[in-house]
Amino acid sequence: MAGFRLGFLHMLQVTGAELESQVFEQILARELNAHVNILGKISDSKLHLKRSYLDPAHKRAALTLQRWMKEACLTTWIDSVGNVRGRVAGANKGPALLIGSHYDTVIDGGIYDGALGVLVGIAAVKAAVLESAVQDDIISGEALSAMVGEDDIDCDSIYSRFGNGKVPLLSRPIEVVAFCDEEGVRFQSTFLGSKALSGTLTEDVLTGTFDKDGISILEAILGDALATSAEDIIRRPGSDEYSGYLEVHLEQGPILELEGKPLGVVSGISGQSRYQLSIWGEQGHAGTVPMKLRKDPMPASATLIHSLETLCRGVAINMSYLKTLDASIIPREDILRLEEDGSLVCTVGSLQTWPGASNVIPQNVNFTLDIRSLSDSSRNNIVRIIESIMEGECAKRELMCRLKKKHEASSVTMDEILTEKLINSVKMAEYDGKKEASTNTCSNIEVVRIASGAGHDALAVSSIMPVSMLFVRSRNGISHSPDEWVDPEDIRASSITTFYFIRDWEKGPW
């Protein structure tokens, strides 16, 4: 971690003298960590963190983020779905680099999930703008130190002296976005904010998706005066509007901690399939209906759940059952690939029975299936096999079954060019902070490559632009929990890396 401290600041030269390092320590470390904690206290519950789409705390958080963007010298606005956006103009015109994540939370979640990526983006852009101002002799290092210390940066004055309001240090425009709703707690509407920005949010979803009070997404948006009609929301960006996307996010897993590394560069995001599986039988008395006469959906559910775990643990190759499947369900070569797919994970996260009494044979069992893999073929094959097992079990037990798709997203591979530049940014940030840097080269620094099993806004954004992701180590791999924690030194490492990335993202390899 120490290697990511402040050694990189030797590059920030001001008329031959080194810029006061405490200024950028304040922006990229102390202020950034303070903002994470302040935002983490904005909640609709006093007992735990709760920030759901367009609820009061969600709207307070949006205004707070907008204020911090303005203080970072970004031109800022809240768009038609509640995404908070801020932009700076670069030295040249052209498509913007988009940096972002989300500011909604799960119920009783942690303060870093989503928020970290937004705040790192704001801090990195702020540092780049102010570095440009000092390098161009617009303000002195001493004046900047006083401004940052008092949180009184005159952005209008800085931009008026840049000429055409463009930041010389940045080759192209940079936009930071805080997506309004990634978790989907209120409407079960995963990636609402990033889908809206990407132009893939449909009117059917806006008008046909409701919260527990029967309010549709569109009604909620219109009620908050974010838009006047669905047409205001459904807009696909032009092909020349954005050139790439970077998302910084805590890892939500244990790999970086095991590797002893604060940062990892993401190679891809697993595709996801979510289903609701429902089985109907015949309700009856637990003590009077003989076993051989029962039409009980619970044993069938247990068989399916056990089959799912067996398949996804890679034991399927030893199951004689698979050999009986028609090749149209799953080709023989795909059976072999299932065992080799280390990214395949399957979960039954929710199960309900009716009527749910200990002395009653249930009439109905409903449970969820969550299947993820970097291989869309593996994921789709698991669904086909489970559907085949379901049909066989229900026919044998004289039950009715239904498998209903709730959500599906294909896997995403990170863009090779952006990813290579991100790897170089991690290396430069670490190398520049090493005391022994003169005897090392960046090529000697190893960067962890890691796959993401969790979905992120990058998944939705990838439909219109190349994407990249930087993971930050999370203690014990814990997330979606109040125990979620990221070391402040690791947050500093991520902000320094992002600072390098936005300064040099359009240049060739270092």
Short mmCIF file of C-alpha atoms in Angstrom, two decimals:
data_model
loop_
_atom_site.label_atom_id
_atom_site.label_comp_id
_atom_site.label_asym_id
_atom_site.label_seq_id
_atom_site.Cartn_x
_atom_site.Cartn_y
_atom_site.Cartn_z
CA MET A 1 0.00 0.00 0.00
CA ALA A 2 2.79 2.42 0.89
CA GLY A 3 3.99 2.34 -2.70
CA PHE A 4 0.83 4.21 -3.75
CA ARG A 5 1.30 7.13 -1.39
CA LEU A 6 2.56 10.40 -2.85
CA GLY A 7 5.64 9.59 -4.88
CA PHE A 8 3.69 10.28 -8.09
CA LEU A 9 3.60 13.97 -7.20
CA HIS A 10 7.13 14.47 -8.47
CA MET A 11 5.49 14.77 -11.90
CA LEU A 12 3.45 17.81 -10.87
CA GLN A 13 6.01 20.48 -11.70
CA VAL A 14 5.41 24.19 -11.21
CA THR A 15 8.04 26.47 -12.75
CA GLY A 16 10.76 24.06 -11.72
CA ALA A 17 9.55 23.64 -8.15
CA GLU A 18 7.60 20.69 -6.84
CA LEU A 19 3.95 21.40 -6.05
CA GLU A 20 3.09 21.16 -2.36
CA SER A 21 2.20 17.50 -1.95
CA GLN A 22 -0.27 18.11 0.87
CA VAL A 23 -2.66 19.76 -1.62
CA PHE A 24 -3.04 16.57 -3.61
CA GLU A 25 -2.91 14.47 -0.47
CA GLN A 26 -5.97 16.45 0.59
CA ILE A 27 -7.82 15.96 -2.71
CA LEU A 28 -6.93 12.36 -3.53
CA ALA A 29 -6.88 10.94 -0.02
CA ARG A 30 -8.20 12.87 2.99
CA GLU A 31 -11.08 14.70 1.29
CA LEU A 32 -11.99 11.61 -0.73
CA ASN A 33 -12.17 9.38 2.35
CA ALA A 34 -14.15 12.05 4.21
CA HIS A 35 -16.68 12.23 1.36
CA VAL A 36 -17.10 8.43 1.43
CA ASN A 37 -18.01 8.61 5.11
CA ILE A 38 -20.28 11.65 4.75
CA LEU A 39 -22.24 10.06 1.90
CA GLY A 40 -22.45 6.85 3.93
CA LYS A 41 -24.43 8.67 6.60
CA ILE A 42 -27.15 9.82 4.19
CA SER A 43 -29.84 7.23 4.83
CA ASP A 44 -33.59 6.89 5.25
CA SER A 45 -33.05 4.71 8.32
CA LYS A 46 -31.27 5.58 11.55
CA LEU A 47 -30.55 1.90 12.16
CA HIS A 48 -28.85 1.00 8.87
CA LEU A 49 -27.92 2.37 5.45
CA LYS A 50 -30.91 2.61 3.11
CA ARG A 51 -30.84 4.77 -0.01
CA SER A 52 -33.41 3.57 -2.53
CA TYR A 53 -34.35 5.18 -5.81
CA LEU A 54 -36.02 8.62 -5.41
CA ASP A 55 -36.62 8.16 -1.70
CA PRO A 56 -35.72 11.20 0.48
CA ALA A 57 -32.17 10.06 1.31
CA HIS A 58 -31.55 9.25 -2.34
CA LYS A 59 -32.46 12.81 -3.32
CA ARG A 60 -30.31 14.30 -0.55
CA ALA A 61 -27.38 12.20 -1.75
CA ALA A 62 -27.90 13.45 -5.33
CA LEU A 63 -27.72 17.08 -4.22
CA THR A 64 -24.63 16.36 -2.12
CA LEU A 65 -22.87 14.74 -5.06
CA GLN A 66 -23.85 17.61 -7.31
CA ARG A 67 -22.34 20.09 -4.83
CA TRP A 68 -19.08 18.13 -4.67
CA MET A 69 -18.94 18.01 -8.48
CA LYS A 70 -19.31 21.79 -8.63
CA GLU A 71 -16.55 22.19 -6.05
CA ALA A 72 -14.39 19.99 -8.29
CA CYS A 73 -14.99 22.45 -11.19
CA LEU A 74 -17.32 20.18 -13.15
CA THR A 75 -20.37 21.54 -14.98
CA THR A 76 -23.12 19.48 -13.40
CA TRP A 77 -26.75 18.50 -13.84
CA ILE A 78 -29.28 15.85 -12.83
CA ASP A 79 -30.75 14.08 -15.84
CA SER A 80 -34.25 12.78 -16.59
CA VAL A 81 -33.97 9.65 -14.41
CA GLY A 82 -31.91 11.08 -11.55
CA ASN A 83 -28.36 10.32 -12.69
CA VAL A 84 -26.03 13.01 -11.32
CA ARG A 85 -23.61 14.06 -14.05
CA GLY A 86 -20.64 16.41 -14.24
CA ARG A 87 -18.37 17.27 -17.15
CA VAL A 88 -15.14 19.11 -17.91
CA ALA A 89 -14.01 20.09 -21.38
CA GLY A 90 -10.62 18.83 -22.55
CA ALA A 91 -8.09 20.54 -24.75
CA ASN A 92 -9.67 18.96 -27.83
CA LYS A 93 -13.21 18.25 -28.91
CA GLY A 94 -14.42 14.70 -29.28
CA PRO A 95 -16.19 11.88 -27.47
CA ALA A 96 -15.89 11.97 -23.69
CA LEU A 97 -14.41 9.42 -21.33
CA LEU A 98 -17.14 8.43 -18.87
CA ILE A 99 -16.25 7.56 -15.28
CA GLY A 100 -18.94 6.38 -12.87
CA SER A 101 -20.78 3.99 -10.62
CA HIS A 102 -24.01 4.16 -8.61
CA TYR A 103 -25.17 6.01 -5.49
CA ASP A 104 -28.17 3.90 -4.46
CA THR A 105 -27.67 1.13 -1.90
CA VAL A 106 -29.08 -2.19 -0.85
CA ILE A 107 -30.92 -2.21 2.48
CA ASP A 108 -28.44 -2.52 5.36
CA GLY A 109 -25.56 -2.29 2.91
CA GLY A 110 -22.08 -0.82 3.11
CA ILE A 111 -20.87 2.71 2.41
CA TYR A 112 -18.38 1.84 -0.37
CA ASP A 113 -20.50 -0.13 -2.85
CA GLY A 114 -21.06 2.18 -5.83
CA ALA A 115 -20.30 5.41 -3.98
CA LEU A 116 -16.54 4.75 -4.03
CA GLY A 117 -16.38 4.75 -7.83
CA VAL A 118 -18.30 8.03 -8.10
CA LEU A 119 -16.19 9.82 -5.50
CA VAL A 120 -12.88 8.55 -6.90
CA GLY A 121 -13.89 9.94 -10.29
CA ILE A 122 -14.73 13.35 -8.83
CA ALA A 123 -11.45 13.50 -6.89
CA ALA A 124 -9.32 12.51 -9.90
CA VAL A 125 -10.93 15.13 -12.15
CA LYS A 126 -10.57 17.80 -9.46
CA ALA A 127 -6.86 17.01 -9.13
CA ALA A 128 -6.37 17.18 -12.91
CA VAL A 129 -8.16 20.55 -13.20
CA LEU A 130 -6.15 22.09 -10.38
CA GLU A 131 -2.87 20.67 -11.64
CA SER A 132 -3.56 22.34 -14.99
CA ALA A 133 -4.29 25.62 -13.24
CA VAL A 134 -0.98 25.57 -11.39
CA GLN A 135 1.07 24.42 -14.38
CA ASP A 136 -0.39 27.26 -16.50
CA ASP A 137 0.46 29.80 -13.76
CA ILE A 138 -3.23 30.59 -13.27
CA ILE A 139 -2.80 30.16 -9.52
CA SER A 140 0.27 29.59 -7.38
CA GLY A 141 0.91 26.47 -5.37
CA GLU A 142 0.54 28.52 -2.19
CA ALA A 143 -2.78 30.01 -3.31
CA LEU A 144 -4.05 26.58 -4.31
CA SER A 145 -3.10 25.19 -0.91
CA ALA A 146 -5.13 27.93 0.78
CA MET A 147 -8.11 27.39 -1.55
CA VAL A 148 -8.20 23.63 -0.98
CA GLY A 149 -7.73 24.05 2.74
CA GLU A 150 -10.72 26.40 2.94
CA ASP A 151 -12.73 24.51 0.27
CA ASP A 152 -13.02 27.77 -1.66
CA ILE A 153 -11.87 27.07 -5.22
CA ASP A 154 -12.84 29.76 -7.75
CA CYS A 155 -13.69 27.51 -10.68
CA ASP A 156 -15.12 30.32 -12.82
CA SER A 157 -11.88 32.28 -12.57
CA ILE A 158 -9.81 29.20 -13.41
CA TYR A 159 -11.86 28.33 -16.49
CA SER A 160 -11.95 31.91 -17.76
CA ARG A 161 -8.15 31.91 -17.85
CA PHE A 162 -7.81 28.45 -19.41
CA GLY A 163 -9.16 29.84 -22.66
CA ASN A 164 -12.43 28.50 -24.07
CA GLY A 165 -13.03 26.86 -20.69
CA LYS A 166 -10.95 23.81 -21.63
CA VAL A 167 -8.61 21.95 -19.28
CA PRO A 168 -5.20 21.76 -21.04
CA LEU A 169 -4.07 18.66 -19.15
CA LEU A 170 -7.01 16.59 -20.43
CA SER A 171 -6.87 15.65 -24.09
CA ARG A 172 -10.63 15.07 -24.36
CA PRO A 173 -13.76 15.79 -22.27
CA ILE A 174 -14.26 13.80 -19.07
CA GLU A 175 -17.72 13.09 -17.65
CA VAL A 176 -18.35 11.71 -14.17
CA VAL A 177 -21.73 10.04 -13.59
CA ALA A 178 -23.43 8.84 -10.41
CA PHE A 179 -26.00 6.34 -11.64
CA CYS A 180 -29.30 6.65 -9.82
CA ASP A 181 -30.33 3.00 -9.46
CA GLU A 182 -28.15 -0.05 -9.96
CA GLU A 183 -29.34 -2.24 -7.09
CA GLY A 184 -33.02 -2.13 -8.07
CA VAL A 185 -34.34 -2.25 -4.49
CA ARG A 186 -37.48 -0.16 -5.01
CA PHE A 187 -38.60 -1.37 -8.44
CA GLN A 188 -36.51 -4.54 -8.88
CA SER A 189 -35.15 -2.56 -11.84
CA THR A 190 -31.50 -3.54 -12.17
CA PHE A 191 -29.25 -0.96 -13.90
CA LEU A 192 -32.05 1.60 -14.32
CA GLY A 193 -29.66 4.58 -14.41
CA SER A 194 -27.04 3.11 -16.72
CA LYS A 195 -29.69 1.66 -19.05
CA ALA A 196 -31.27 5.12 -19.32
CA LEU A 197 -27.92 6.71 -20.20
CA SER A 198 -27.22 3.92 -22.69
CA GLY A 199 -30.60 4.31 -24.37
CA THR A 200 -31.73 0.75 -23.63
CA LEU A 201 -34.48 1.63 -21.14
CA THR A 202 -37.86 1.02 -22.77
CA GLU A 203 -41.25 2.63 -22.30
CA ASP A 204 -42.69 -0.78 -21.39
CA VAL A 205 -40.30 -0.98 -18.42
CA LEU A 206 -41.07 2.60 -17.38
CA THR A 207 -44.83 2.11 -17.42
CA GLY A 208 -45.05 -1.57 -16.51
CA THR A 209 -42.69 -1.81 -13.50
CA PHE A 210 -44.15 -0.95 -10.09
CA ASP A 211 -42.99 -0.56 -6.51
CA LYS A 212 -44.82 -2.07 -3.51
CA ASP A 213 -47.22 0.89 -3.46
CA GLY A 214 -48.27 0.39 -7.08
CA ILE A 215 -46.31 3.40 -8.39
CA SER A 216 -44.66 2.88 -11.77
CA ILE A 217 -41.13 4.04 -12.55
CA LEU A 218 -42.49 6.66 -14.92
CA GLU A 219 -44.96 7.96 -12.32
CA ALA A 220 -42.15 8.30 -9.79
CA ILE A 221 -39.98 10.20 -12.27
CA LEU A 222 -42.79 12.52 -13.37
CA GLY A 223 -43.78 13.08 -9.74
CA ASP A 224 -40.28 14.35 -9.00
CA ALA A 225 -40.33 16.57 -12.11
CA LEU A 226 -37.21 14.95 -13.53
CA ALA A 227 -38.97 14.54 -16.88
CA THR A 228 -42.30 15.49 -18.45
CA SER A 229 -42.86 12.33 -20.50
CA ALA A 230 -41.37 8.94 -21.36
CA GLU A 231 -39.90 10.51 -24.51
CA ASP A 232 -37.65 12.69 -22.30
CA ILE A 233 -36.14 9.53 -20.85
CA ILE A 234 -35.85 7.22 -23.84
CA ARG A 235 -32.92 8.66 -25.73
CA ARG A 236 -29.95 6.78 -27.15
CA PRO A 237 -26.68 8.74 -27.14
CA GLY A 238 -25.01 9.47 -30.45
CA SER A 239 -22.19 7.18 -31.51
CA ASP A 240 -19.73 10.06 -31.08
CA GLU A 241 -20.83 11.10 -27.58
CA TYR A 242 -18.65 8.71 -25.55
CA SER A 243 -15.44 6.86 -26.33
CA GLY A 244 -15.05 4.70 -23.24
CA TYR A 245 -16.07 4.00 -19.65
CA LEU A 246 -14.12 3.38 -16.44
CA GLU A 247 -15.77 2.07 -13.28
CA VAL A 248 -13.92 1.86 -9.98
CA HIS A 249 -15.58 -0.54 -7.54
CA LEU A 250 -14.75 -2.48 -4.42
CA GLU A 251 -14.07 -6.08 -5.30
CA GLN A 252 -16.86 -7.69 -3.22
CA GLY A 253 -14.75 -10.84 -3.05
CA PRO A 254 -11.59 -12.25 -1.43
CA ILE A 255 -9.10 -12.55 -4.30
CA LEU A 256 -7.21 -9.25 -3.93
CA GLU A 257 -6.85 -9.79 -0.20
CA LEU A 258 -5.46 -13.28 -0.84
CA GLU A 259 -3.05 -11.84 -3.42
CA GLY A 260 -1.92 -9.06 -1.07
CA LYS A 261 -2.76 -6.39 -3.66
CA PRO A 262 -4.85 -3.24 -3.15
CA LEU A 263 -6.02 -3.09 -6.77
CA GLY A 264 -6.99 -5.48 -9.54
CA VAL A 265 -7.93 -4.89 -13.17
CA VAL A 266 -11.13 -6.61 -14.29
CA SER A 267 -10.98 -8.92 -17.29
CA GLY A 268 -14.72 -9.52 -17.69
CA ILE A 269 -18.14 -9.54 -16.05
CA SER A 270 -20.13 -12.74 -15.79
CA GLY A 271 -23.40 -13.06 -17.62
CA GLN A 272 -26.47 -13.51 -15.43
CA SER A 273 -29.70 -15.50 -15.64
CA ARG A 274 -32.35 -15.07 -12.97
CA TYR A 275 -35.44 -17.27 -12.91
CA GLN A 276 -38.46 -17.91 -10.73
CA LEU A 277 -39.26 -21.62 -10.52
CA SER A 278 -42.79 -22.47 -9.36
CA ILE A 279 -44.18 -25.95 -8.59
CA TRP A 280 -47.82 -26.68 -7.78
CA GLY A 281 -49.06 -29.84 -6.08
CA GLU A 282 -52.00 -30.91 -3.94
CA GLN A 283 -52.38 -29.44 -0.46
CA GLY A 284 -53.23 -31.94 2.27
CA HIS A 285 -52.93 -33.04 5.89
CA ALA A 286 -49.38 -34.04 6.89
CA GLY A 287 -50.65 -36.95 9.00
CA THR A 288 -53.43 -38.49 6.92
CA VAL A 289 -52.27 -38.55 3.28
CA PRO A 290 -50.19 -41.68 2.52
CA MET A 291 -46.76 -41.02 0.99
CA LYS A 292 -47.50 -42.91 -2.22
CA LEU A 293 -50.63 -40.80 -2.85
CA ARG A 294 -49.04 -37.41 -2.29
CA LYS A 295 -48.51 -34.74 -4.91
CA ASP A 296 -45.95 -32.83 -2.88
CA PRO A 297 -44.00 -29.99 -4.58
CA MET A 298 -41.39 -29.83 -1.80
CA PRO A 299 -39.41 -33.02 -2.63
CA ALA A 300 -39.38 -32.03 -6.30
CA SER A 301 -38.01 -28.61 -5.29
CA ALA A 302 -35.32 -30.28 -3.17
CA THR A 303 -34.28 -32.47 -6.11
CA LEU A 304 -33.99 -29.46 -8.39
CA ILE A 305 -32.03 -27.40 -5.87
CA HIS A 306 -29.62 -30.27 -5.22
CA SER A 307 -29.23 -30.84 -8.97
CA LEU A 308 -28.40 -27.17 -9.49
CA GLU A 309 -25.67 -27.24 -6.85
CA THR A 310 -24.27 -30.50 -8.20
CA LEU A 311 -24.13 -29.15 -11.75
CA CYS A 312 -22.47 -25.90 -10.75
CA ARG A 313 -19.89 -27.57 -8.52
CA GLY A 314 -18.65 -29.42 -11.59
CA VAL A 315 -19.77 -32.86 -10.41
CA ALA A 316 -22.15 -33.12 -13.35
CA ILE A 317 -19.64 -35.08 -15.41
CA ASN A 318 -20.12 -38.03 -13.06
CA MET A 319 -23.91 -38.00 -13.21
CA SER A 320 -25.35 -40.82 -15.24
CA TYR A 321 -28.41 -38.65 -15.72
CA LEU A 322 -26.60 -36.32 -18.12
CA LYS A 323 -25.77 -39.21 -20.41
CA THR A 324 -29.47 -39.76 -20.94
CA LEU A 325 -30.11 -36.21 -22.09
CA ASP A 326 -30.82 -35.63 -25.73
CA ALA A 327 -27.93 -33.87 -27.50
CA SER A 328 -30.36 -31.11 -28.47
CA ILE A 329 -30.57 -30.16 -24.79
CA ILE A 330 -26.82 -30.08 -24.26
CA PRO A 331 -24.10 -31.27 -26.66
CA ARG A 332 -21.70 -33.83 -25.19
CA GLU A 333 -18.71 -31.48 -25.54
CA ASP A 334 -20.55 -28.83 -23.50
CA ILE A 335 -20.98 -31.29 -20.63
CA LEU A 336 -17.19 -31.49 -20.42
CA ARG A 337 -16.88 -27.69 -20.49
CA LEU A 338 -19.18 -27.31 -17.49
CA GLU A 339 -16.68 -29.05 -15.26
CA GLU A 340 -13.89 -26.79 -16.50
CA ASP A 341 -15.80 -23.52 -16.01
CA GLY A 342 -14.34 -22.02 -12.84
CA SER A 343 -16.47 -18.88 -13.16
CA LEU A 344 -19.80 -20.76 -12.98
CA VAL A 345 -21.78 -20.04 -9.79
CA CYS A 346 -25.41 -20.86 -9.01
CA THR A 347 -27.60 -19.74 -6.13
CA VAL A 348 -31.08 -20.35 -4.76
CA GLY A 349 -31.46 -17.21 -2.67
CA SER A 350 -35.18 -17.17 -1.89
CA LEU A 351 -37.79 -19.90 -1.29
CA GLN A 352 -41.45 -19.55 -0.30
CA THR A 353 -44.08 -22.21 0.36
CA TRP A 354 -47.87 -22.04 0.62
CA PRO A 355 -49.48 -22.27 3.08
CA GLY A 356 -46.22 -22.64 4.99
CA ALA A 357 -47.44 -24.66 7.99
CA SER A 358 -45.49 -27.52 9.54
CA ASN A 359 -48.48 -29.89 9.49
CA VAL A 360 -49.62 -29.19 5.91
CA ILE A 361 -48.36 -30.68 2.65
CA PRO A 362 -47.66 -27.54 0.64
CA GLN A 363 -49.73 -26.64 -2.35
CA ASN A 364 -47.09 -24.47 -3.95
CA VAL A 365 -43.33 -23.88 -3.75
CA ASN A 366 -41.58 -20.91 -5.38
CA PHE A 367 -37.84 -20.36 -5.44
CA THR A 368 -35.32 -18.27 -7.32
CA LEU A 369 -32.40 -19.36 -9.48
CA ASP A 370 -29.39 -17.11 -10.01
CA ILE A 371 -26.87 -18.51 -12.54
CA ARG A 372 -23.69 -16.64 -13.51
CA SER A 373 -20.68 -17.39 -15.69
CA LEU A 374 -18.17 -15.70 -17.94
CA SER A 375 -19.27 -18.33 -20.46
CA ASP A 376 -22.75 -17.62 -21.82
CA SER A 377 -22.75 -21.16 -23.20
CA SER A 378 -22.26 -22.69 -19.72
CA ARG A 379 -24.93 -20.47 -18.24
CA ASN A 380 -27.48 -21.29 -20.92
CA ASN A 381 -26.70 -25.00 -20.71
CA ILE A 382 -27.36 -25.02 -16.95
CA VAL A 383 -30.76 -23.44 -17.59
CA ARG A 384 -31.59 -26.06 -20.22
CA ILE A 385 -30.53 -28.94 -17.97
CA ILE A 386 -32.51 -27.64 -14.99
CA GLU A 387 -35.57 -27.17 -17.19
CA SER A 388 -35.23 -30.75 -18.40
CA ILE A 389 -34.89 -32.09 -14.84
CA MET A 390 -37.89 -30.00 -13.79
CA GLU A 391 -40.08 -31.40 -16.54
CA GLY A 392 -39.07 -34.96 -15.64
CA GLU A 393 -39.66 -34.52 -11.91
CA CYS A 394 -43.02 -32.86 -12.39
CA ALA A 395 -44.23 -35.51 -14.82
CA LYS A 396 -43.13 -38.31 -12.48
CA ARG A 397 -44.81 -36.72 -9.44
CA GLU A 398 -47.91 -35.41 -11.31
CA LEU A 399 -47.11 -31.79 -10.51
CA MET A 400 -47.40 -28.55 -12.45
CA CYS A 401 -44.17 -26.59 -12.99
CA ARG A 402 -43.15 -23.26 -14.51
CA LEU A 403 -39.72 -21.68 -15.08
CA LYS A 404 -40.08 -17.93 -15.62
CA LYS A 405 -37.20 -15.71 -16.71
CA LYS A 406 -36.84 -12.56 -14.58
CA HIS A 407 -33.55 -11.13 -15.84
CA GLU A 408 -30.84 -12.01 -18.32
CA ALA A 409 -27.59 -10.31 -19.28
CA SER A 410 -24.78 -11.62 -21.44
CA SER A 411 -21.21 -11.68 -20.18
CA VAL A 412 -19.00 -8.72 -21.01
CA THR A 413 -15.30 -8.73 -21.85
CA MET A 414 -13.42 -5.58 -20.92
CA ASP A 415 -12.02 -3.52 -23.80
CA GLU A 416 -8.42 -4.55 -24.51
CA ILE A 417 -7.09 -1.03 -25.18
CA LEU A 418 -8.68 0.61 -22.14
CA THR A 419 -7.70 -2.34 -19.97
CA GLU A 420 -4.07 -2.14 -21.06
CA LYS A 421 -4.01 1.57 -20.27
CA LEU A 422 -5.58 0.88 -16.89
CA ILE A 423 -2.95 -1.77 -16.14
CA ASN A 424 -0.26 0.77 -17.04
CA SER A 425 -1.90 3.34 -14.76
CA VAL A 426 -1.79 0.91 -11.84
CA LYS A 427 1.88 0.19 -12.60
CA MET A 428 2.77 3.88 -12.91
CA ALA A 429 1.07 4.78 -9.65
CA GLU A 430 2.81 1.98 -7.77
CA TYR A 431 6.19 2.46 -9.50
CA ASP A 432 6.21 6.22 -8.93
CA GLY A 433 5.78 5.74 -5.19
CA LYS A 434 8.60 3.22 -4.75
CA LYS A 435 11.81 4.44 -3.14
CA GLU A 436 13.75 2.04 -5.33
CA ALA A 437 12.03 3.29 -8.49
CA SER A 438 15.33 4.20 -10.14
CA THR A 439 16.36 0.56 -10.22
CA ASN A 440 12.98 -0.83 -11.25
CA THR A 441 10.83 -0.65 -14.34
CA CYS A 442 7.05 -0.72 -14.63
CA SER A 443 7.31 -4.06 -16.39
CA ASN A 444 8.52 -5.64 -13.14
CA ILE A 445 5.27 -4.77 -11.38
CA GLU A 446 2.61 -7.47 -11.51
CA VAL A 447 -1.03 -6.42 -11.77
CA VAL A 448 -3.78 -8.82 -10.74
CA ARG A 449 -6.34 -9.62 -13.44
CA ILE A 450 -9.69 -10.63 -12.01
CA ALA A 451 -13.14 -11.64 -13.29
CA SER A 452 -16.26 -10.12 -11.78
CA GLY A 453 -19.07 -12.43 -10.79
CA ALA A 454 -21.21 -9.48 -9.69
CA GLY A 455 -23.09 -7.31 -12.15
CA HIS A 456 -22.07 -3.67 -12.49
CA ASP A 457 -23.21 -0.62 -14.44
CA ALA A 458 -20.39 -1.41 -16.88
CA LEU A 459 -22.55 -4.32 -18.01
CA ALA A 460 -25.29 -1.98 -19.26
CA VAL A 461 -22.94 0.71 -20.55
CA SER A 462 -21.04 -1.84 -22.65
CA SER A 463 -23.93 -1.83 -25.12
CA ILE A 464 -22.78 1.57 -26.48
CA MET A 465 -19.09 2.00 -25.62
CA PRO A 466 -15.89 0.14 -24.67
CA VAL A 467 -15.65 -0.45 -20.91
CA SER A 468 -12.99 -1.04 -18.25
CA MET A 469 -13.08 -1.67 -14.51
CA LEU A 470 -10.73 -1.29 -11.55
CA PHE A 471 -11.39 -3.34 -8.41
CA VAL A 472 -10.34 -2.15 -4.95
CA ARG A 473 -9.60 -4.66 -2.20
CA SER A 474 -12.44 -5.21 0.30
CA ARG A 475 -11.71 -6.65 3.73
CA ASN A 476 -12.64 -10.34 3.95
CA GLY A 477 -14.40 -9.94 0.60
CA ILE A 478 -17.49 -8.64 2.43
CA SER A 479 -20.04 -6.46 0.63
CA HIS A 480 -23.77 -5.68 0.78
CA SER A 481 -23.24 -5.55 4.54
CA PRO A 482 -22.52 -2.89 7.17
CA ASP A 483 -19.24 -4.78 7.72
CA GLU A 484 -18.11 -3.78 4.23
CA TRP A 485 -14.78 -1.92 4.56
CA VAL A 486 -12.02 -0.58 2.32
CA ASP A 487 -8.70 0.59 3.74
CA PRO A 488 -8.20 4.37 3.20
CA GLU A 489 -4.75 3.57 1.77
CA ASP A 490 -6.39 1.37 -0.87
CA ILE A 491 -8.83 4.16 -1.70
CA ARG A 492 -5.85 6.48 -2.16
CA ALA A 493 -4.28 3.91 -4.49
CA SER A 494 -7.43 3.81 -6.61
CA SER A 495 -7.66 7.61 -6.88
CA ILE A 496 -3.99 7.99 -7.88
CA THR A 497 -4.45 5.29 -10.53
CA THR A 498 -7.59 7.00 -11.86
CA PHE A 499 -5.75 10.34 -11.89
CA TYR A 500 -3.06 8.80 -14.12
CA PHE A 501 -5.67 7.13 -16.31
CA ILE A 502 -7.62 10.30 -17.12
CA ARG A 503 -4.46 12.30 -17.80
CA ASP A 504 -3.05 9.79 -20.24
CA TRP A 505 -5.94 7.64 -21.44
CA GLU A 506 -5.63 8.77 -25.09
CA LYS A 507 -1.85 8.53 -25.25
CA GLY A 508 0.18 5.53 -26.35
CA PRO A 509 1.75 3.04 -23.91
CA TRP A 510 4.04 4.65 -21.36
#
